[in-house]
PDB file of C-alpha atoms and ligand atoms in Angstrom:
ATOM      1  CA  MET C 252      13.683 -25.507  15.585  1.00 93.00           C
ATOM      2  CA  ARG C 253      12.412 -21.688  13.689  1.00 97.00           C
ATOM      3  CA  CYS C 254      10.076 -20.487  12.874  1.00 97.00           C
ATOM      4  CA  LEU C 255       7.872 -19.481   9.186  1.00 97.00           C
ATOM      5  CA  PHE C 256       8.069 -15.950   8.796  1.00 98.00           C
ATOM      6  CA  CYS C 257      10.626 -15.263  11.239  1.00 97.00           C
ATOM      7  CA  LYS C 258      13.463 -17.388  10.840  1.00 97.00           C
ATOM      8  CA  GLN C 259      14.613 -17.680  13.758  1.00 97.00           C
ATOM      9  CA  ASP C 260      14.585 -20.419  16.444  1.00 97.00           C
ATOM     10  CA  SER C 261      11.689 -20.800  17.765  1.00 97.00           C
ATOM     11  CA  SER C 262      12.409 -24.352  19.664  1.00 95.00           C
ATOM     12  CA  ASN C 263      11.617 -22.813  22.998  1.00 96.00           C
ATOM     13  CA  SER C 264       7.608 -21.634  21.705  1.00 95.00           C
ATOM     14  CA  LYS C 265       4.118 -22.371  23.573  1.00 94.00           C
ATOM     15  CA  SER C 266       1.569 -21.066  21.392  1.00 90.00           C
ATOM     16  CA  VAL C 267      -0.216 -23.117  18.941  1.00 92.00           C
ATOM     17  CA  GLU C 268      -0.746 -20.709  15.922  1.00 94.00           C
ATOM     18  CA  HIS C 269      -4.557 -21.306  14.340  1.00 95.00           C
ATOM     19  CA  ILE C 270      -4.214 -21.461  10.536  1.00 96.00           C
ATOM     20  CA  ILE C 271      -7.986 -19.251  10.519  1.00 95.00           C
ATOM     21  CA  PRO C 272      -8.438 -17.594  13.515  1.00 93.00           C
ATOM     22  CA  GLU C 273     -11.260 -19.119  15.700  1.00 89.00           C
ATOM     23  CA  SER C 274     -12.797 -16.093  16.244  1.00 89.00           C
ATOM     24  CA  LEU C 275     -13.842 -17.023  12.154  1.00 90.00           C
ATOM     25  CA  GLY C 276     -15.354 -20.554  13.985  1.00 82.00           C
ATOM     26  CA  ASN C 277     -11.815 -22.844  13.913  1.00 85.00           C
ATOM     27  CA  LYS C 278     -11.671 -25.821  16.579  1.00 82.00           C
ATOM     28  CA  THR C 279      -9.328 -27.846  14.707  1.00 86.00           C
ATOM     29  CA  ALA C 280      -6.834 -26.560  11.983  1.00 90.00           C
ATOM     30  CA  THR C 281      -3.414 -25.904  14.060  1.00 94.00           C
ATOM     31  CA  LEU C 282       0.681 -25.341  13.648  1.00 95.00           C
ATOM     32  CA  PRO C 283       2.350 -27.222  15.532  1.00 92.00           C
ATOM     33  CA  LYS C 284       4.469 -25.118  18.306  1.00 94.00           C
ATOM     34  CA  GLY C 285       7.013 -22.998  16.882  1.00 94.00           C
ATOM     35  CA  VAL C 286       5.975 -23.135  13.220  1.00 96.00           C
ATOM     36  CA  VAL C 287       4.809 -19.605  14.415  1.00 97.00           C
ATOM     37  CA  CYS C 288       7.227 -18.613  16.490  1.00 97.00           C
ATOM     38  CA  ASP C 289       5.433 -16.776  20.081  1.00 97.00           C
ATOM     39  CA  ASP C 290       6.242 -13.254  18.359  1.00 97.00           C
ATOM     40  CA  CYS C 291       5.410 -13.983  15.121  1.00 97.00           C
ATOM     41  CA  ASN C 292       1.805 -15.617  17.107  1.00 97.00           C
ATOM     42  CA  ASN C 293       1.526 -12.161  18.519  1.00 97.00           C
ATOM     43  CA  TYR C 294       1.516 -10.283  15.918  1.00 97.00           C
ATOM     44  CA  PHE C 295      -0.713 -11.946  14.019  1.00 97.00           C
ATOM     45  CA  ALA C 296      -2.971 -12.135  16.083  1.00 96.00           C
ATOM     46  CA  ARG C 297      -2.956  -7.383  16.661  1.00 96.00           C
ATOM     47  CA  LYS C 298      -1.168  -6.672  13.480  1.00 96.00           C
ATOM     48  CA  VAL C 299      -2.789  -8.671  10.792  1.00 96.00           C
ATOM     49  CA  GLU C 300      -5.474 -10.712  11.881  1.00 96.00           C
ATOM     50  CA  LYS C 301      -7.952  -7.796  14.208  1.00 95.00           C
ATOM     51  CA  PRO C 302      -7.931  -5.440  11.008  1.00 94.00           C
ATOM     52  CA  PHE C 303      -9.140  -7.793   9.017  1.00 95.00           C
ATOM     53  CA  LEU C 304     -12.131  -9.383  11.638  1.00 93.00           C
ATOM     54  CA  GLU C 305     -12.964  -5.892  12.210  1.00 91.00           C
ATOM     55  CA  SER C 306     -13.573  -4.773   9.206  1.00 90.00           C
ATOM     56  CA  THR C 307     -17.286  -3.631   8.612  1.00 85.00           C
ATOM     57  CA  GLU C 308     -18.080  -6.778   6.135  1.00 88.00           C
ATOM     58  CA  ILE C 309     -16.220  -9.290   7.650  1.00 90.00           C
ATOM     59  CA  LYS C 310     -18.230  -8.448  11.155  1.00 87.00           C
ATOM     60  CA  ALA C 311     -21.573  -8.106   9.454  1.00 85.00           C
ATOM     61  CA  LEU C 312     -20.926 -11.173   7.979  1.00 87.00           C
ATOM     62  CA  ARG C 313     -20.050 -12.800  11.697  1.00 88.00           C
ATOM     63  CA  PHE C 314     -22.884 -10.999  13.449  1.00 85.00           C
ATOM     64  CA  ARG C 315     -25.285 -12.474  11.275  1.00 84.00           C
ATOM     65  CA  GLU C 316     -24.263 -15.939  11.459  1.00 87.00           C
ATOM     66  CA  ALA C 317     -23.593 -15.464  14.826  1.00 87.00           C
ATOM     67  CA  ILE C 318     -20.280 -16.270  14.603  1.00 87.00           C
ATOM     68  CA  PRO C 319     -18.106 -15.857  18.271  1.00 85.00           C
ATOM     69  CA  SER C 320     -15.179 -14.181  19.120  1.00 85.00           C
ATOM     70  CA  LYS C 321     -12.924 -16.976  21.341  1.00 82.00           C
ATOM     71  CA  LYS C 322     -14.391 -15.161  24.419  1.00 85.00           C
ATOM     72  CA  GLY C 323     -17.999 -16.420  23.477  1.00 84.00           C
ATOM     73  CA  VAL C 324     -18.935 -12.772  22.033  1.00 85.00           C
ATOM     74  CA  VAL C 325     -21.033 -12.103  19.600  1.00 85.00           C
ATOM     75  CA  PRO C 326     -19.872  -9.280  17.317  1.00 85.00           C
ATOM     76  CA  HIS C 327     -22.053  -6.258  17.208  1.00 83.00           C
ATOM     77  CA  LEU C 328     -23.034  -4.082  14.966  1.00 81.00           C
ATOM     78  CA  ASN C 329     -23.697  -0.119  14.521  1.00 80.00           C
ATOM     79  CA  GLY C 330     -26.484   0.840  12.845  1.00 77.00           C
ATOM     80  CA  VAL C 331     -28.523   3.735  12.215  1.00 76.00           C
ATOM     81  CA  LEU C 332     -32.181   4.295  12.265  1.00 75.00           C
ATOM     82  CA  PRO C 333     -33.594   6.124   9.845  1.00 73.00           C
ATOM     83  CA  ASP C 334     -34.240   9.397  12.026  1.00 76.00           C
ATOM     84  CA  GLY C 335     -30.130   9.625  11.440  1.00 78.00           C
ATOM     85  CA  SER C 336     -29.837   8.455  15.401  1.00 76.00           C
ATOM     86  CA  GLN C 337     -26.889   5.892  16.174  1.00 78.00           C
ATOM     87  CA  VAL C 338     -27.842   3.085  17.918  1.00 77.00           C
ATOM     88  CA  LYS C 339     -26.561  -0.448  18.746  1.00 79.00           C
ATOM     89  CA  VAL C 340     -27.788  -3.638  17.294  1.00 80.00           C
ATOM     90  CA  ILE C 341     -27.712  -7.099  19.219  1.00 78.00           C
ATOM     91  CA  ASN C 342     -29.220 -10.512  18.142  1.00 77.00           C
ATOM     92  CA  PRO C 343     -31.618 -11.051  20.559  1.00 72.00           C
ATOM     93  CA  PHE C 344     -31.439 -14.565  19.874  1.00 75.00           C
ATOM     94  CA  PRO C 345     -27.063 -15.213  20.915  1.00 69.00           C
ATOM     95  CA  GLY C 346     -25.720 -18.287  19.003  1.00 74.00           C
ATOM     96  CA  LEU C 347     -28.377 -18.563  16.049  1.00 79.00           C
ATOM     97  CA  PRO C 348     -27.533 -16.717  12.816  1.00 81.00           C
ATOM     98  CA  LEU C 349     -30.300 -14.395  11.713  1.00 75.00           C
ATOM     99  CA  PHE C 350     -31.858 -16.817   8.265  1.00 72.00           C
ATOM    100  CA  GLU C 351     -32.331 -19.333  11.698  1.00 73.00           C
ATOM    101  CA  GLN C 352     -34.844 -17.072  12.762  1.00 69.00           C
ATOM    102  CA  SER C 353     -37.278 -16.783  10.652  1.00 63.00           C
ATOM    103  CA  SER C 354     -37.124 -15.840   6.675  1.00 61.00           C
ATOM    104  CA  ASN C 355     -37.515 -11.800   8.004  1.00 59.00           C
ATOM    105  CA  PRO C 356     -35.330 -11.764  11.085  1.00 60.00           C
ATOM    106  CA  ILE C 357     -35.523  -9.079  14.001  1.00 63.00           C
ATOM    107  CA  VAL C 358     -32.909  -7.386  15.761  1.00 67.00           C
ATOM    108  CA  ALA C 359     -32.586  -5.504  18.914  1.00 68.00           C
ATOM    109  CA  ILE C 360     -31.019  -2.393  19.088  1.00 69.00           C
ATOM    110  CA  GLU C 361     -30.176  -0.272  22.301  1.00 68.00           C
ATOM    111  CA  THR C 362     -29.926   3.636  21.749  1.00 65.00           C
ATOM    112  CA  GLU C 363     -27.603   5.764  23.497  1.00 62.00           C
ATOM    113  CA  HIS C 364     -29.940   7.657  25.738  1.00 58.00           C
ATOM    114  CA  SER C 365     -31.298   4.377  26.617  1.00 57.00           C
ATOM    115  CA  ASN C 366     -30.578   1.255  27.621  1.00 52.00           C
ATOM    116  CA  ILE C 367     -34.804  -0.094  26.894  1.00 52.00           C
ATOM    117  CA  THR C 368     -34.073  -3.058  23.628  1.00 56.00           C
ATOM    118  CA  LYS C 369     -36.942  -2.792  20.632  1.00 59.00           C
ATOM    119  CA  LEU C 370     -36.659  -5.511  18.800  1.00 59.00           C
ATOM    120  CA  LEU C 371     -37.183  -4.408  14.876  1.00 60.00           C
ATOM    121  CA  GLN C 372     -37.564  -6.256  11.588  1.00 57.00           C
ATOM    122  CA  LYS C 373     -35.142  -6.420   8.751  1.00 55.00           C
ATOM    123  CA  GLY C 374     -35.504  -2.976   6.938  1.00 56.00           C
ATOM    124  CA  THR C 375     -36.272  -0.237   9.955  1.00 63.00           C
ATOM    125  CA  ILE C 376     -32.065  -0.248  10.085  1.00 62.00           C
ATOM    126  CA  ILE C 377     -29.814   0.903   8.266  1.00 63.00           C
ATOM    127  CA  THR C 378     -27.128  -1.456   9.019  1.00 59.00           C
ATOM    128  CA  PRO C 379     -24.702  -3.356   7.060  1.00 54.00           C
ATOM    129  CA  ALA C 380     -25.945  -6.668   8.267  1.00 50.00           C
ATOM    130  CA  PHE C 381     -28.782  -7.012   5.608  1.00 56.00           C
ATOM    131  CA  VAL C 382     -26.795  -6.219   2.463  1.00 56.00           C
ATOM    132  CA  ASP C 383     -26.297 -10.033   1.083  1.00 58.00           C
ATOM    133  CA  GLU C 384     -24.119  -9.011  -1.348  1.00 62.00           C
ATOM    134  CA  MET C 385     -21.060  -7.363   0.442  1.00 78.00           C
ATOM    135  CA  ILE C 386     -18.039  -8.139  -1.075  1.00 87.00           C
ATOM    136  CA  PRO C 387     -15.330  -6.139   0.954  1.00 91.00           C
ATOM    137  CA  LYS C 388     -12.409  -4.728  -0.952  1.00 91.00           C
ATOM    138  CA  ASN C 389      -8.850  -5.996  -1.281  1.00 93.00           C
ATOM    139  CA  THR C 390      -7.166  -3.691   0.821  1.00 92.00           C
ATOM    140  CA  ILE C 391      -3.684  -4.630   2.239  1.00 93.00           C
ATOM    141  CA  PRO C 392      -4.725  -5.982   5.873  1.00 92.00           C
ATOM    142  CA  LEU C 393      -7.478  -8.345   4.001  1.00 95.00           C
ATOM    143  CA  SER C 394      -4.147  -9.094   1.887  1.00 96.00           C
ATOM    144  CA  ARG C 395      -2.255 -10.060   3.947  1.00 97.00           C
ATOM    145  CA  PHE C 396      -4.544 -12.414   5.339  1.00 97.00           C
ATOM    146  CA  ILE C 397      -4.778 -14.382   2.857  1.00 98.00           C
ATOM    147  CA  ALA C 398      -1.627 -14.380   2.515  1.00 98.00           C
ATOM    148  CA  LYS C 399      -1.279 -15.403   6.434  1.00 98.00           C
ATOM    149  CA  ILE C 400      -3.344 -17.658   5.348  1.00 98.00           C
ATOM    150  CA  ALA C 401      -1.993 -19.246   2.140  1.00 98.00           C
ATOM    151  CA  LEU C 402       2.081 -19.837   4.134  1.00 98.00           C
ATOM    152  CA  GLU C 403       0.931 -20.386   6.848  1.00 98.00           C
ATOM    153  CA  SER C 404      -1.519 -23.401   5.088  1.00 97.00           C
ATOM    154  CA  LEU C 405       1.267 -25.023   2.737  1.00 97.00           C
ATOM    155  CA  ALA C 406       3.399 -25.525   5.824  1.00 97.00           C
ATOM    156  CA  LEU C 407       0.260 -27.295   7.654  1.00 96.00           C
ATOM    157  CA  ARG C 408       0.774 -29.701   4.318  1.00 95.00           C
ATOM    158  CA  PHE C 409       4.429 -29.950   3.977  1.00 95.00           C
ATOM    159  CA  ALA C 410       4.679 -30.705   7.322  1.00 92.00           C
ATOM    160  CA  LYS C 411       3.076 -34.256   6.742  1.00 92.00           C
ATOM    161  CA  ILE C 412       6.799 -34.600   5.400  1.00 93.00           C
ATOM    162  CA  ASP C 413      10.477 -34.609   7.096  1.00 93.00           C
ATOM    163  CA  GLY C 414      12.498 -31.865   5.932  1.00 94.00           C
ATOM    164  CA  GLY C 415       9.014 -29.828   4.826  1.00 95.00           C
ATOM    165  CA  VAL C 416       8.830 -26.867   6.614  1.00 95.00           C
ATOM    166  CA  ASP C 417      12.354 -26.680   6.210  1.00 96.00           C
ATOM    167  CA  TYR C 418      11.886 -26.618   2.706  1.00 96.00           C
ATOM    168  CA  LEU C 419       9.224 -23.802   3.402  1.00 96.00           C
ATOM    169  CA  ILE C 420      11.524 -22.154   5.617  1.00 97.00           C
ATOM    170  CA  ASP C 421      15.425 -21.533   3.373  1.00 97.00           C
ATOM    171  CA  ASN C 422      12.960 -20.949  -0.359  1.00 96.00           C
ATOM    172  CA  SER C 423      13.815 -18.357  -0.990  1.00 95.00           C
ATOM    173  CA  ASP C 424      10.854 -18.493  -3.854  1.00 93.00           C
ATOM    174  CA  PHE C 425       8.529 -17.304  -0.985  1.00 95.00           C
ATOM    175  CA  ASP C 426      10.043 -14.631   0.841  1.00 96.00           C
ATOM    176  CA  PRO C 427       8.016 -12.041  -0.636  1.00 95.00           C
ATOM    177  CA  ILE C 428       5.222 -13.827   0.101  1.00 96.00           C
ATOM    178  CA  ARG C 429       6.534 -14.176   3.380  1.00 96.00           C
ATOM    179  CA  ASP C 430       6.877 -10.750   4.051  1.00 96.00           C
ATOM    180  CA  TYR C 431       4.410  -9.457   3.073  1.00 96.00           C
ATOM    181  CA  ALA C 432       2.682 -11.687   5.195  1.00 97.00           C
ATOM    182  CA  ARG C 433       4.376 -10.507   8.761  1.00 97.00           C
ATOM    183  CA  ARG C 434       5.966  -6.659   7.950  1.00 95.00           C
ATOM    184  CA  GLY C 435       3.630  -5.351   5.554  1.00 91.00           C
ATOM    185  CA  SER C 436       4.806  -2.379   3.109  1.00 77.00           C
ATOM    186  CA  ASN C 437       2.820  -0.059   1.326  1.00 74.00           C
ATOM    187  CA  LYS C 438       2.650  -1.505  -1.391  1.00 87.00           C
ATOM    188  CA  GLU C 439      -0.893  -3.472  -1.710  1.00 90.00           C
ATOM    189  CA  TRP C 440      -0.633  -7.780  -2.676  1.00 95.00           C
ATOM    190  CA  SER C 441      -2.561  -8.434  -6.073  1.00 93.00           C
ATOM    191  CA  CYS C 442      -6.576 -11.182  -4.115  1.00 96.00           C
ATOM    192  CA  ASN C 443      -9.853 -12.004  -6.465  1.00 97.00           C
ATOM    193  CA  ILE C 444     -12.384 -11.697  -3.598  1.00 97.00           C
ATOM    194  CA  ARG C 445     -16.435 -12.611  -5.455  1.00 96.00           C
ATOM    195  CA  ARG C 446     -19.295 -14.738  -3.466  1.00 95.00           C
ATOM    196  CA  ILE C 447     -19.061 -18.566  -5.075  1.00 95.00           C
ATOM    197  CA  TYR C 448     -21.979 -19.684  -3.323  1.00 93.00           C
ATOM    198  CA  GLU C 449     -24.911 -17.973  -1.038  1.00 89.00           C
ATOM    199  CA  ILE C 450     -23.482 -16.704   2.785  1.00 86.00           C
ATOM    200  CA  ASP C 451     -26.269 -18.520   4.386  1.00 84.00           C
ATOM    201  CA  LYS C 452     -25.728 -21.986   1.910  1.00 89.00           C
ATOM    202  CA  LEU C 453     -27.194 -25.658   2.769  1.00 89.00           C
ATOM    203  CA  TRP C 454     -25.565 -28.514   2.287  1.00 90.00           C
ATOM    204  CA  GLN C 455     -26.408 -31.474   1.929  1.00 88.00           C
ATOM    205  CA  GLY C 456     -24.881 -33.788   5.082  1.00 84.00           C
ATOM    206  CA  ASN C 457     -24.370 -37.906   3.828  1.00 85.00           C
ATOM    207  CA  THR C 458     -26.558 -38.593   6.552  1.00 86.00           C
ATOM    208  CA  GLY C 459     -29.020 -36.217   4.953  1.00 84.00           C
ATOM    209  CA  ASP C 460     -28.549 -33.503   7.846  1.00 88.00           C
ATOM    210  CA  PRO C 461     -28.568 -30.122   6.824  1.00 87.00           C
ATOM    211  CA  TYR C 462     -24.557 -27.802   7.184  1.00 88.00           C
ATOM    212  CA  GLN C 463     -22.961 -24.030   7.018  1.00 86.00           C
ATOM    213  CA  THR C 464     -19.263 -24.651   5.743  1.00 89.00           C
ATOM    214  CA  ILE C 465     -17.167 -22.091   7.628  1.00 89.00           C
ATOM    215  CA  HIS C 466     -14.505 -22.173   5.785  1.00 93.00           C
ATOM    216  CA  GLU C 467     -12.925 -24.276   2.942  1.00 94.00           C
ATOM    217  CA  SER C 468      -9.766 -23.597   0.845  1.00 96.00           C
ATOM    218  CA  ASP C 469      -7.435 -25.395  -1.189  1.00 96.00           C
ATOM    219  CA  PHE C 470      -4.251 -24.688  -3.734  1.00 96.00           C
ATOM    220  CA  LEU C 471      -4.023 -24.694  -7.764  1.00 95.00           C
ATOM    221  CA  LEU C 472      -1.193 -24.762  -9.849  1.00 93.00           C
ATOM    222  CA  ILE C 473      -1.828 -22.587 -13.107  1.00 93.00           C
ATOM    223  CA  PRO C 474       1.028 -24.236 -15.844  1.00 90.00           C
ATOM    224  CA  VAL C 475       1.417 -20.568 -17.949  1.00 88.00           C
ATOM    225  CA  ASP C 476       3.993 -20.298 -21.280  1.00 81.00           C
ATOM    226  CA  GLU C 477       6.721 -18.294 -20.363  1.00 71.00           C
ATOM    227  CA  ASN C 478       7.553 -17.149 -23.771  1.00 70.00           C
ATOM    228  CA  THR C 479       3.356 -16.670 -24.592  1.00 67.00           C
ATOM    229  CA  ASP C 480       2.181 -15.856 -21.190  1.00 66.00           C
ATOM    230  CA  VAL C 481      -0.720 -18.132 -22.171  1.00 69.00           C
ATOM    231  CA  LEU C 482      -2.329 -21.366 -20.250  1.00 74.00           C
ATOM    232  CA  HIS C 483      -0.384 -23.979 -21.439  1.00 70.00           C
ATOM    233  CA  ASP C 484      -0.987 -27.839 -20.830  1.00 68.00           C
ATOM    234  CA  ASN C 485       3.484 -28.693 -20.974  1.00 69.00           C
ATOM    235  CA  PRO C 486       4.659 -25.843 -18.850  1.00 61.00           C
ATOM    236  CA  VAL C 487       8.085 -24.287 -18.467  1.00 71.00           C
ATOM    237  CA  ILE C 488       5.848 -22.249 -15.204  1.00 85.00           C
ATOM    238  CA  ALA C 489       3.623 -22.714 -12.987  1.00 89.00           C
ATOM    239  CA  TYR C 490       1.948 -20.070 -10.946  1.00 92.00           C
ATOM    240  CA  PRO C 491       1.099 -21.538  -7.168  1.00 95.00           C
ATOM    241  CA  PHE C 492      -2.565 -19.714  -6.254  1.00 97.00           C
ATOM    242  CA  PHE C 493      -4.067 -20.281  -3.199  1.00 98.00           C
ATOM    243  CA  VAL C 494      -8.029 -19.856  -2.708  1.00 98.00           C
ATOM    244  CA  PHE C 495      -9.755 -19.506  -0.054  1.00 97.00           C
ATOM    245  CA  ALA C 496     -13.647 -19.343   1.075  1.00 96.00           C
ATOM    246  CA  LEU C 497     -15.538 -17.952   4.288  1.00 94.00           C
ATOM    247  CA  PHE C 498     -18.816 -18.680   4.093  1.00 92.00           C
ATOM    248  CA  GLY C 499     -18.911 -18.141   0.146  1.00 94.00           C
ATOM    249  CA  LEU C 500     -16.716 -15.634  -0.454  1.00 95.00           C
ATOM    250  CA  GLU C 501     -13.852 -16.700  -1.861  1.00 97.00           C
ATOM    251  CA  PHE C 502      -9.953 -14.751  -1.901  1.00 98.00           C
ATOM    252  CA  THR C 503      -7.873 -16.367  -4.096  1.00 98.00           C
ATOM    253  CA  ILE C 504      -3.632 -15.356  -4.206  1.00 97.00           C
ATOM    254  CA  CYS C 505      -1.326 -16.298  -6.306  1.00 96.00           C
ATOM    255  CA  MET C 506       2.208 -16.920  -3.944  1.00 96.00           C
ATOM    256  CA  SER C 507       4.700 -15.789  -6.147  1.00 93.00           C
ATOM    257  CA  ASP C 508       3.044 -12.493  -7.684  1.00 90.00           C
ATOM    258  CA  PRO C 509       2.171  -9.909  -5.643  1.00 92.00           C
ATOM    259  CA  ALA C 510       1.007  -8.413  -9.152  1.00 90.00           C
ATOM    260  CA  SER C 511      -2.027  -8.115 -10.590  1.00 87.00           C
ATOM    261  CA  LYS C 512      -0.450 -10.221 -14.279  1.00 88.00           C
ATOM    262  CA  GLY C 513      -0.881 -13.296 -11.119  1.00 89.00           C
ATOM    263  CA  LEU C 514      -4.698 -12.421 -10.573  1.00 93.00           C
ATOM    264  CA  ASP C 515      -4.422 -12.275 -14.527  1.00 92.00           C
ATOM    265  CA  ILE C 516      -3.738 -15.899 -15.377  1.00 93.00           C
ATOM    266  CA  TYR C 517      -6.443 -16.457 -12.815  1.00 95.00           C
ATOM    267  CA  GLY C 518      -8.791 -14.707 -14.801  1.00 95.00           C
ATOM    268  CA  ARG C 519      -8.093 -16.950 -17.798  1.00 93.00           C
ATOM    269  CA  TRP C 520      -8.258 -20.285 -15.952  1.00 94.00           C
ATOM    270  CA  LEU C 521     -11.681 -19.440 -15.199  1.00 96.00           C
ATOM    271  CA  GLN C 522     -12.446 -18.302 -18.092  1.00 94.00           C
ATOM    272  CA  LYS C 523     -11.672 -21.370 -19.279  1.00 93.00           C
ATOM    273  CA  HIS C 524     -13.831 -22.945 -16.639  1.00 94.00           C
ATOM    274  CA  GLY C 525     -16.733 -21.510 -16.883  1.00 95.00           C
ATOM    275  CA  ASN C 526     -16.011 -19.647 -13.965  1.00 96.00           C
ATOM    276  CA  ILE C 527     -15.958 -22.082 -11.649  1.00 96.00           C
ATOM    277  CA  SER C 528     -14.103 -21.677  -8.218  1.00 97.00           C
ATOM    278  CA  PRO C 529     -11.723 -24.849  -7.892  1.00 96.00           C
ATOM    279  CA  LEU C 530     -12.475 -25.611  -4.309  1.00 96.00           C
ATOM    280  CA  TYR C 531     -15.211 -26.889  -7.475  1.00 94.00           C
ATOM    281  CA  TYR C 532     -14.041 -27.812  -9.550  1.00 91.00           C
ATOM    282  CA  GLY C 533     -13.026 -31.529 -10.821  1.00 78.00           C
ATOM    283  CA  LYS C 534     -14.830 -32.518  -7.122  1.00 69.00           C
ATOM    284  CA  ASN C 535     -18.495 -33.293  -7.317  1.00 53.00           C
ATOM    285  CA  GLU C 536     -18.343 -33.918 -11.156  1.00 46.00           C
ATOM    286  CA  ASN C 537     -21.281 -37.105 -11.034  1.00 37.00           C
TER     287      ASN C 537
HETATM  288 ZN1   ZN V  93       8.933 -15.543  13.914  1.00 57.76          ZN
END
């Protein structure tokens, strides 16, 4: 057995790779032992997943939606009071997302000088927790995280086919995105980020029970005419895209092209399809 990322022998590896970190609420999307070796698994946890999970926007999202870490802790936020003093902002009802508490959620704060917990209403504290439309910027840690999920999600599909993972390992077309996720570089990989539905959206289940979608993903092949570079029905070339959404925050990465050309093509696809997310295109029609 070989590792999807470093291609080294991984027969003795013991760790099960979570495609999406457990700290984002994923318990089920995992790769079998050895698809990602212990070294790469460990590296990703420290150098790729942690920076993403600790980024301002994602930490605020985890706080707001009360998603516990692997150790069961919902992250706190650093806030500022109108008088300028720094406070630690805590969800007073652990495990309950802010929007489920009331239409005007309260948070608890602890100041540096006092352990007394005060309850404050929304708007009293200047903190990212209440910025509803926070869209993270595409940074190297962010796109490396998406690149890792993209390749692993593809491996999850290919693992169902005999020799499928070996094909992914040996296919050099995937080397750039593989190396970017595992080793990084000074160059950013383009990633399109936008909100496709509100963060607290409740969907209606078949039984009538409302539920939230934490994460969802899919692949999209966009056919392009090689000569004219426009979208084409009978293509010579097709660009592979991975689309991932976290509480309605959509991240799209072109798996073959780090430059902005891939995103230009995605932009044209969106334009042609009325800006609908590929996650929903052709799936919810009556
Ligand atoms: Zn490895």
